[in-house]
């Protein structure tokens, strides 16, 4: 049986009419902010107090978009006869987000937890030079970093906490043993004193 002329057009119009009667699901950004997943990659925040200027993030970055400058400061000895200590002081920490490809390698390799993902993504600029964020701007992003998710109750204890607890238990056992030995040494002395004091 040959198709009825205009049946294709009627089917298309039927689809259009059905779609027009449904409620729209388009989020009207920026009036409606999107609900981002907790681990979304928006911008990188810097926790400056943890940075030791080890340069691992800058060396591992495949785009070479991290710029770090520092200088050494010498502090006097903490005790008389000690030696002076030198430490690196951070002068500049900048990330060029026009080059960054958001791979997260810098955050993964940071041994001191100085870099974190923030879900903020609204930092577009009209000038590409403004996409290089200095440490003051990166510190501001740190306030938007969400808290880490809670650990699974059935998960294994982190190795660091287990090692610290083991060391604390050993120290407590050693102190208890020392106290017991001191008590055992004091008991014979007390008995001798009591014997020597009686006529």
PDB file of C-alpha atoms in Angstrom:
ATOM      1  CA  UNK A   1       0.000   0.000   0.000  1.00  0.00           C
ATOM      2  CA  UNK A   2       1.528   3.346  -0.984  1.00  0.00           C
ATOM      3  CA  UNK A   3       2.130   5.887   1.826  1.00  0.00           C
ATOM      4  CA  UNK A   4      -0.425   8.636   2.260  1.00  0.00           C
ATOM      5  CA  UNK A   5       0.876  11.939   0.966  1.00  0.00           C
ATOM      6  CA  UNK A   6       1.833  14.272   3.825  1.00  0.00           C
ATOM      7  CA  UNK A   7       1.997  11.517   6.506  1.00  0.00           C
ATOM      8  CA  UNK A   8       5.672  12.325   7.261  1.00  0.00           C
ATOM      9  CA  UNK A   9       4.818  15.979   7.820  1.00  0.00           C
ATOM     10  CA  UNK A  10       1.947  15.007  10.125  1.00  0.00           C
ATOM     11  CA  UNK A  11       4.212  12.754  12.213  1.00  0.00           C
ATOM     12  CA  UNK A  12       6.791  15.539  12.554  1.00  0.00           C
ATOM     13  CA  UNK A  13       4.160  18.061  13.623  1.00  0.00           C
ATOM     14  CA  UNK A  14       2.782  15.554  16.151  1.00  0.00           C
ATOM     15  CA  UNK A  15       6.239  15.236  17.750  1.00  0.00           C
ATOM     16  CA  UNK A  16       6.524  19.043  17.864  1.00  0.00           C
ATOM     17  CA  UNK A  17       3.112  19.402  19.506  1.00  0.00           C
ATOM     18  CA  UNK A  18       3.919  16.745  22.130  1.00  0.00           C
ATOM     19  CA  UNK A  19       7.204  18.481  22.970  1.00  0.00           C
ATOM     20  CA  UNK A  20       5.523  21.886  23.226  1.00  0.00           C
ATOM     21  CA  UNK A  21       3.091  20.640  25.856  1.00  0.00           C
ATOM     22  CA  UNK A  22       5.803  19.157  28.115  1.00  0.00           C
ATOM     23  CA  UNK A  23       7.442  21.171  30.879  1.00  0.00           C
ATOM     24  CA  UNK A  24      10.823  22.598  29.922  1.00  0.00           C
ATOM     25  CA  UNK A  25      13.907  21.234  31.724  1.00  0.00           C
ATOM     26  CA  UNK A  26      16.422  23.786  30.475  1.00  0.00           C
ATOM     27  CA  UNK A  27      18.241  25.546  33.320  1.00  0.00           C
ATOM     28  CA  UNK A  28      18.316  29.261  32.533  1.00  0.00           C
ATOM     29  CA  UNK A  29      21.914  30.050  33.463  1.00  0.00           C
ATOM     30  CA  UNK A  30      22.986  32.455  35.048  1.00  0.00           C
ATOM     31  CA  UNK A  31      19.559  32.988  36.678  1.00  0.00           C
ATOM     32  CA  UNK A  32      19.592  29.341  37.786  1.00  0.00           C
ATOM     33  CA  UNK A  33      22.910  28.039  39.074  1.00  0.00           C
ATOM     34  CA  UNK A  34      23.791  24.465  38.072  1.00  0.00           C
ATOM     35  CA  UNK A  35      24.007  21.741  40.691  1.00  0.00           C
ATOM     36  CA  UNK A  36      27.597  20.584  40.352  1.00  0.00           C
ATOM     37  CA  UNK A  37      28.844  17.171  41.493  1.00  0.00           C
ATOM     38  CA  UNK A  38      30.982  17.292  44.653  1.00  0.00           C
ATOM     39  CA  UNK A  39      34.222  16.408  42.842  1.00  0.00           C
ATOM     40  CA  UNK A  40      33.812  18.793  39.925  1.00  0.00           C
ATOM     41  CA  UNK A  41      36.963  20.473  38.620  1.00  0.00           C
ATOM     42  CA  UNK A  42      36.483  24.205  38.491  1.00  0.00           C
ATOM     43  CA  UNK A  43      39.535  26.105  39.684  1.00  0.00           C
ATOM     44  CA  UNK A  44      42.561  25.276  41.858  1.00  0.00           C
ATOM     45  CA  UNK A  45      42.807  26.767  45.346  1.00  0.00           C
ATOM     46  CA  UNK A  46      46.099  27.286  47.207  1.00  0.00           C
ATOM     47  CA  UNK A  47      46.506  26.684  50.943  1.00  0.00           C
ATOM     48  CA  UNK A  48      49.647  28.773  51.226  1.00  0.00           C
ATOM     49  CA  UNK A  49      50.579  27.728  54.776  1.00  0.00           C
ATOM     50  CA  UNK A  50      51.153  24.139  53.626  1.00  0.00           C
ATOM     51  CA  UNK A  51      53.331  25.038  50.635  1.00  0.00           C
ATOM     52  CA  UNK A  52      57.021  24.267  51.193  1.00  0.00           C
ATOM     53  CA  UNK A  53      58.144  25.409  47.703  1.00  0.00           C
ATOM     54  CA  UNK A  54      59.171  21.854  46.803  1.00  0.00           C
ATOM     55  CA  UNK A  55      58.341  22.668  43.140  1.00  0.00           C
ATOM     56  CA  UNK A  56      56.833  19.230  42.490  1.00  0.00           C
ATOM     57  CA  UNK A  57      53.621  20.708  41.083  1.00  0.00           C
ATOM     58  CA  UNK A  58      55.501  22.967  38.651  1.00  0.00           C
ATOM     59  CA  UNK A  59      57.823  20.164  37.525  1.00  0.00           C
ATOM     60  CA  UNK A  60      55.039  17.643  36.942  1.00  0.00           C
ATOM     61  CA  UNK A  61      52.684  20.047  35.169  1.00  0.00           C
ATOM     62  CA  UNK A  62      52.468  18.941  31.501  1.00  0.00           C
ATOM     63  CA  UNK A  63      51.486  22.475  30.386  1.00  0.00           C
ATOM     64  CA  UNK A  64      54.083  24.372  32.447  1.00  0.00           C
ATOM     65  CA  UNK A  65      51.366  26.734  33.634  1.00  0.00           C
ATOM     66  CA  UNK A  66      52.489  26.984  37.289  1.00  0.00           C
ATOM     67  CA  UNK A  67      54.935  29.753  38.175  1.00  0.00           C
ATOM     68  CA  UNK A  68      56.730  29.671  41.542  1.00  0.00           C
ATOM     69  CA  UNK A  69      59.314  32.095  42.941  1.00  0.00           C
ATOM     70  CA  UNK A  70      60.897  31.819  46.366  1.00  0.00           C
ATOM     71  CA  UNK A  71      63.873  32.829  48.465  1.00  0.00           C
ATOM     72  CA  UNK A  72      65.735  31.270  51.388  1.00  0.00           C
ATOM     73  CA  UNK A  73      65.605  32.654  54.908  1.00  0.00           C
ATOM     74  CA  UNK A  74      67.898  31.644  57.730  1.00  0.00           C
ATOM     75  CA  UNK A  75      66.489  31.394  61.238  1.00  0.00           C
ATOM     76  CA  UNK A  76      68.665  31.487  64.379  1.00  0.00           C
ATOM     77  CA  UNK A  77      69.227  28.273  66.349  1.00  0.00           C
ATOM     78  CA  UNK A  78      66.432  27.271  68.685  1.00  0.00           C
ATOM     79  CA  UNK A  79      68.849  26.303  71.475  1.00  0.00           C
ATOM     80  CA  UNK A  80      72.321  27.594  72.358  1.00  0.00           C
ATOM     81  CA  UNK A  81      74.989  25.673  70.495  1.00  0.00           C
ATOM     82  CA  UNK A  82      72.547  24.637  67.771  1.00  0.00           C
ATOM     83  CA  UNK A  83      72.892  25.392  64.107  1.00  0.00           C
ATOM     84  CA  UNK A  84      71.023  27.853  61.970  1.00  0.00           C
ATOM     85  CA  UNK A  85      68.094  26.563  59.938  1.00  0.00           C
ATOM     86  CA  UNK A  86      67.235  27.698  56.448  1.00  0.00           C
ATOM     87  CA  UNK A  87      63.802  27.430  54.875  1.00  0.00           C
ATOM     88  CA  UNK A  88      62.185  28.390  51.598  1.00  0.00           C
ATOM     89  CA  UNK A  89      59.780  31.311  51.652  1.00  0.00           C
ATOM     90  CA  UNK A  90      57.138  31.583  48.934  1.00  0.00           C
ATOM     91  CA  UNK A  91      57.311  34.844  46.959  1.00  0.00           C
ATOM     92  CA  UNK A  92      55.034  34.009  44.032  1.00  0.00           C
ATOM     93  CA  UNK A  93      52.641  31.194  43.205  1.00  0.00           C
ATOM     94  CA  UNK A  94      50.610  31.686  40.041  1.00  0.00           C
ATOM     95  CA  UNK A  95      48.604  29.437  37.735  1.00  0.00           C
ATOM     96  CA  UNK A  96      47.842  30.409  34.144  1.00  0.00           C
ATOM     97  CA  UNK A  97      44.341  29.030  33.576  1.00  0.00           C
ATOM     98  CA  UNK A  98      44.499  29.905  29.885  1.00  0.00           C
ATOM     99  CA  UNK A  99      47.064  27.071  29.587  1.00  0.00           C
ATOM    100  CA  UNK A 100      45.784  24.732  32.307  1.00  0.00           C
ATOM    101  CA  UNK A 101      44.064  21.591  31.022  1.00  0.00           C
ATOM    102  CA  UNK A 102      42.606  20.665  34.459  1.00  0.00           C
ATOM    103  CA  UNK A 103      44.342  17.300  34.598  1.00  0.00           C
ATOM    104  CA  UNK A 104      44.827  17.546  38.380  1.00  0.00           C
ATOM    105  CA  UNK A 105      48.391  16.216  38.371  1.00  0.00           C
ATOM    106  CA  UNK A 106      49.594  19.162  40.478  1.00  0.00           C
ATOM    107  CA  UNK A 107      47.025  18.353  43.165  1.00  0.00           C
ATOM    108  CA  UNK A 108      47.876  14.659  43.128  1.00  0.00           C
ATOM    109  CA  UNK A 109      51.652  15.106  43.437  1.00  0.00           C
ATOM    110  CA  UNK A 110      51.556  17.788  46.153  1.00  0.00           C
ATOM    111  CA  UNK A 111      52.959  15.974  49.226  1.00  0.00           C
ATOM    112  CA  UNK A 112      51.787  18.595  51.729  1.00  0.00           C
ATOM    113  CA  UNK A 113      48.129  19.152  50.681  1.00  0.00           C
ATOM    114  CA  UNK A 114      48.614  22.730  49.522  1.00  0.00           C
ATOM    115  CA  UNK A 115      46.469  22.495  46.341  1.00  0.00           C
ATOM    116  CA  UNK A 116      42.762  21.636  46.183  1.00  0.00           C
ATOM    117  CA  UNK A 117      39.964  21.519  43.610  1.00  0.00           C
ATOM    118  CA  UNK A 118      37.276  24.143  43.974  1.00  0.00           C
ATOM    119  CA  UNK A 119      33.948  23.732  42.133  1.00  0.00           C
ATOM    120  CA  UNK A 120      33.912  27.447  41.186  1.00  0.00           C
ATOM    121  CA  UNK A 121      33.918  27.910  37.415  1.00  0.00           C
ATOM    122  CA  UNK A 122      32.804  31.513  36.901  1.00  0.00           C
ATOM    123  CA  UNK A 123      36.109  33.247  36.325  1.00  0.00           C
ATOM    124  CA  UNK A 124      35.911  34.182  32.653  1.00  0.00           C
ATOM    125  CA  UNK A 125      37.819  37.315  31.625  1.00  0.00           C
ATOM    126  CA  UNK A 126      37.758  39.560  28.579  1.00  0.00           C
ATOM    127  CA  UNK A 127      41.571  39.731  28.590  1.00  0.00           C
ATOM    128  CA  UNK A 128      43.540  36.471  28.453  1.00  0.00           C
ATOM    129  CA  UNK A 129      46.267  37.958  30.661  1.00  0.00           C
ATOM    130  CA  UNK A 130      43.760  38.172  33.518  1.00  0.00           C
ATOM    131  CA  UNK A 131      43.490  34.366  33.580  1.00  0.00           C
ATOM    132  CA  UNK A 132      46.864  34.136  35.344  1.00  0.00           C
ATOM    133  CA  UNK A 133      45.794  33.954  38.974  1.00  0.00           C
ATOM    134  CA  UNK A 134      48.362  34.991  41.579  1.00  0.00           C
ATOM    135  CA  UNK A 135      48.528  33.507  45.072  1.00  0.00           C
ATOM    136  CA  UNK A 136      46.111  36.049  46.570  1.00  0.00           C
ATOM    137  CA  UNK A 137      43.410  35.010  44.110  1.00  0.00           C
ATOM    138  CA  UNK A 138      44.241  31.315  44.580  1.00  0.00           C
ATOM    139  CA  UNK A 139      43.893  31.786  48.351  1.00  0.00           C
ATOM    140  CA  UNK A 140      40.413  33.274  47.835  1.00  0.00           C
ATOM    141  CA  UNK A 141      39.402  30.151  45.884  1.00  0.00           C
ATOM    142  CA  UNK A 142      40.431  28.078  48.917  1.00  0.00           C
ATOM    143  CA  UNK A 143      37.334  29.261  50.816  1.00  0.00           C
ATOM    144  CA  UNK A 144      35.103  27.618  48.201  1.00  0.00           C
ATOM    145  CA  UNK A 145      36.699  24.157  48.481  1.00  0.00           C
ATOM    146  CA  UNK A 146      34.096  21.685  49.826  1.00  0.00           C
ATOM    147  CA  UNK A 147      34.833  19.452  52.787  1.00  0.00           C
ATOM    148  CA  UNK A 148      36.124  15.978  51.915  1.00  0.00           C
ATOM    149  CA  UNK A 149      33.468  13.250  51.880  1.00  0.00           C
ATOM    150  CA  UNK A 150      33.058  11.186  55.015  1.00  0.00           C
ATOM    151  CA  UNK A 151      34.895   7.886  55.149  1.00  0.00           C
ATOM    152  CA  UNK A 152      32.976   4.679  54.590  1.00  0.00           C
ATOM    153  CA  UNK A 153      32.291   3.102  58.007  1.00  0.00           C
ATOM    154  CA  UNK A 154      33.420  -0.283  56.700  1.00  0.00           C
ATOM    155  CA  UNK A 155      36.616   1.029  55.102  1.00  0.00           C
ATOM    156  CA  UNK A 156      40.082   0.248  56.399  1.00  0.00           C
ATOM    157  CA  UNK A 157      41.727   2.766  58.672  1.00  0.00           C
ATOM    158  CA  UNK A 158      44.173   5.084  56.847  1.00  0.00           C
ATOM    159  CA  UNK A 159      47.780   3.904  57.086  1.00  0.00           C
ATOM    160  CA  UNK A 160      48.934   7.170  58.653  1.00  0.00           C
ATOM    161  CA  UNK A 161      46.401   6.955  61.491  1.00  0.00           C
ATOM    162  CA  UNK A 162      47.153   3.263  62.063  1.00  0.00           C
ATOM    163  CA  UNK A 163      50.904   3.973  62.254  1.00  0.00           C
ATOM    164  CA  UNK A 164      50.352   6.893  64.652  1.00  0.00           C
ATOM    165  CA  UNK A 165      48.076   4.786  66.877  1.00  0.00           C
ATOM    166  CA  UNK A 166      50.622   1.937  66.918  1.00  0.00           C
ATOM    167  CA  UNK A 167      53.398   4.335  67.952  1.00  0.00           C
ATOM    168  CA  UNK A 168      51.185   5.868  70.666  1.00  0.00           C
ATOM    169  CA  UNK A 169      50.292   2.406  72.015  1.00  0.00           C
ATOM    170  CA  UNK A 170      53.985   1.442  72.166  1.00  0.00           C
ATOM    171  CA  UNK A 171      54.827   4.650  74.003  1.00  0.00           C
ATOM    172  CA  UNK A 172      51.984   4.135  76.493  1.00  0.00           C
ATOM    173  CA  UNK A 173      53.072   0.518  77.118  1.00  0.00           C
ATOM    174  CA  UNK A 174      56.702   1.617  77.655  1.00  0.00           C
ATOM    175  CA  UNK A 175      55.630   4.305  80.157  1.00  0.00           C
ATOM    176  CA  UNK A 176      53.414   1.849  82.027  1.00  0.00           C
ATOM    177  CA  UNK A 177      56.304  -0.636  82.221  1.00  0.00           C
ATOM    178  CA  UNK A 178      58.685   2.072  83.519  1.00  0.00           C
ATOM    179  CA  UNK A 179      56.180   3.083  86.203  1.00  0.00           C
ATOM    180  CA  UNK A 180      55.746  -0.538  87.257  1.00  0.00           C
ATOM    181  CA  UNK A 181      59.537  -0.994  87.505  1.00  0.00           C
ATOM    182  CA  UNK A 182      59.823   2.153  89.623  1.00  0.00           C
ATOM    183  CA  UNK A 183      57.111   0.899  91.967  1.00  0.00           C
ATOM    184  CA  UNK A 184      58.846  -2.481  92.283  1.00  0.00           C
ATOM    185  CA  UNK A 185      62.134  -0.731  93.157  1.00  0.00           C
ATOM    186  CA  UNK A 186      60.450   1.469  95.761  1.00  0.00           C
ATOM    187  CA  UNK A 187      58.665  -1.401  97.551  1.00  0.00           C
ATOM    188  CA  UNK A 188      61.893  -3.112  98.879  1.00  0.00           C
ATOM    189  CA  UNK A 189      63.183   0.249 100.084  1.00  0.00           C
ATOM    190  CA  UNK A 190      59.981   0.916 101.969  1.00  0.00           C
ATOM    191  CA  UNK A 191      60.135  -2.547 103.545  1.00  0.00           C
ATOM    192  CA  UNK A 192      63.776  -1.977 104.608  1.00  0.00           C
ATOM    193  CA  UNK A 193      62.885   1.404 106.059  1.00  0.00           C
ATOM    194  CA  UNK A 194      60.014  -0.141 108.015  1.00  0.00           C
ATOM    195  CA  UNK A 195      62.275  -2.938 109.321  1.00  0.00           C
ATOM    196  CA  UNK A 196      65.055  -0.501 110.231  1.00  0.00           C
ATOM    197  CA  UNK A 197      62.640   1.805 112.048  1.00  0.00           C
ATOM    198  CA  UNK A 198      61.229  -0.915 114.410  1.00  0.00           C
ATOM    199  CA  UNK A 199      63.183  -1.543 117.708  1.00  0.00           C
TER     200      UNK A 199
END
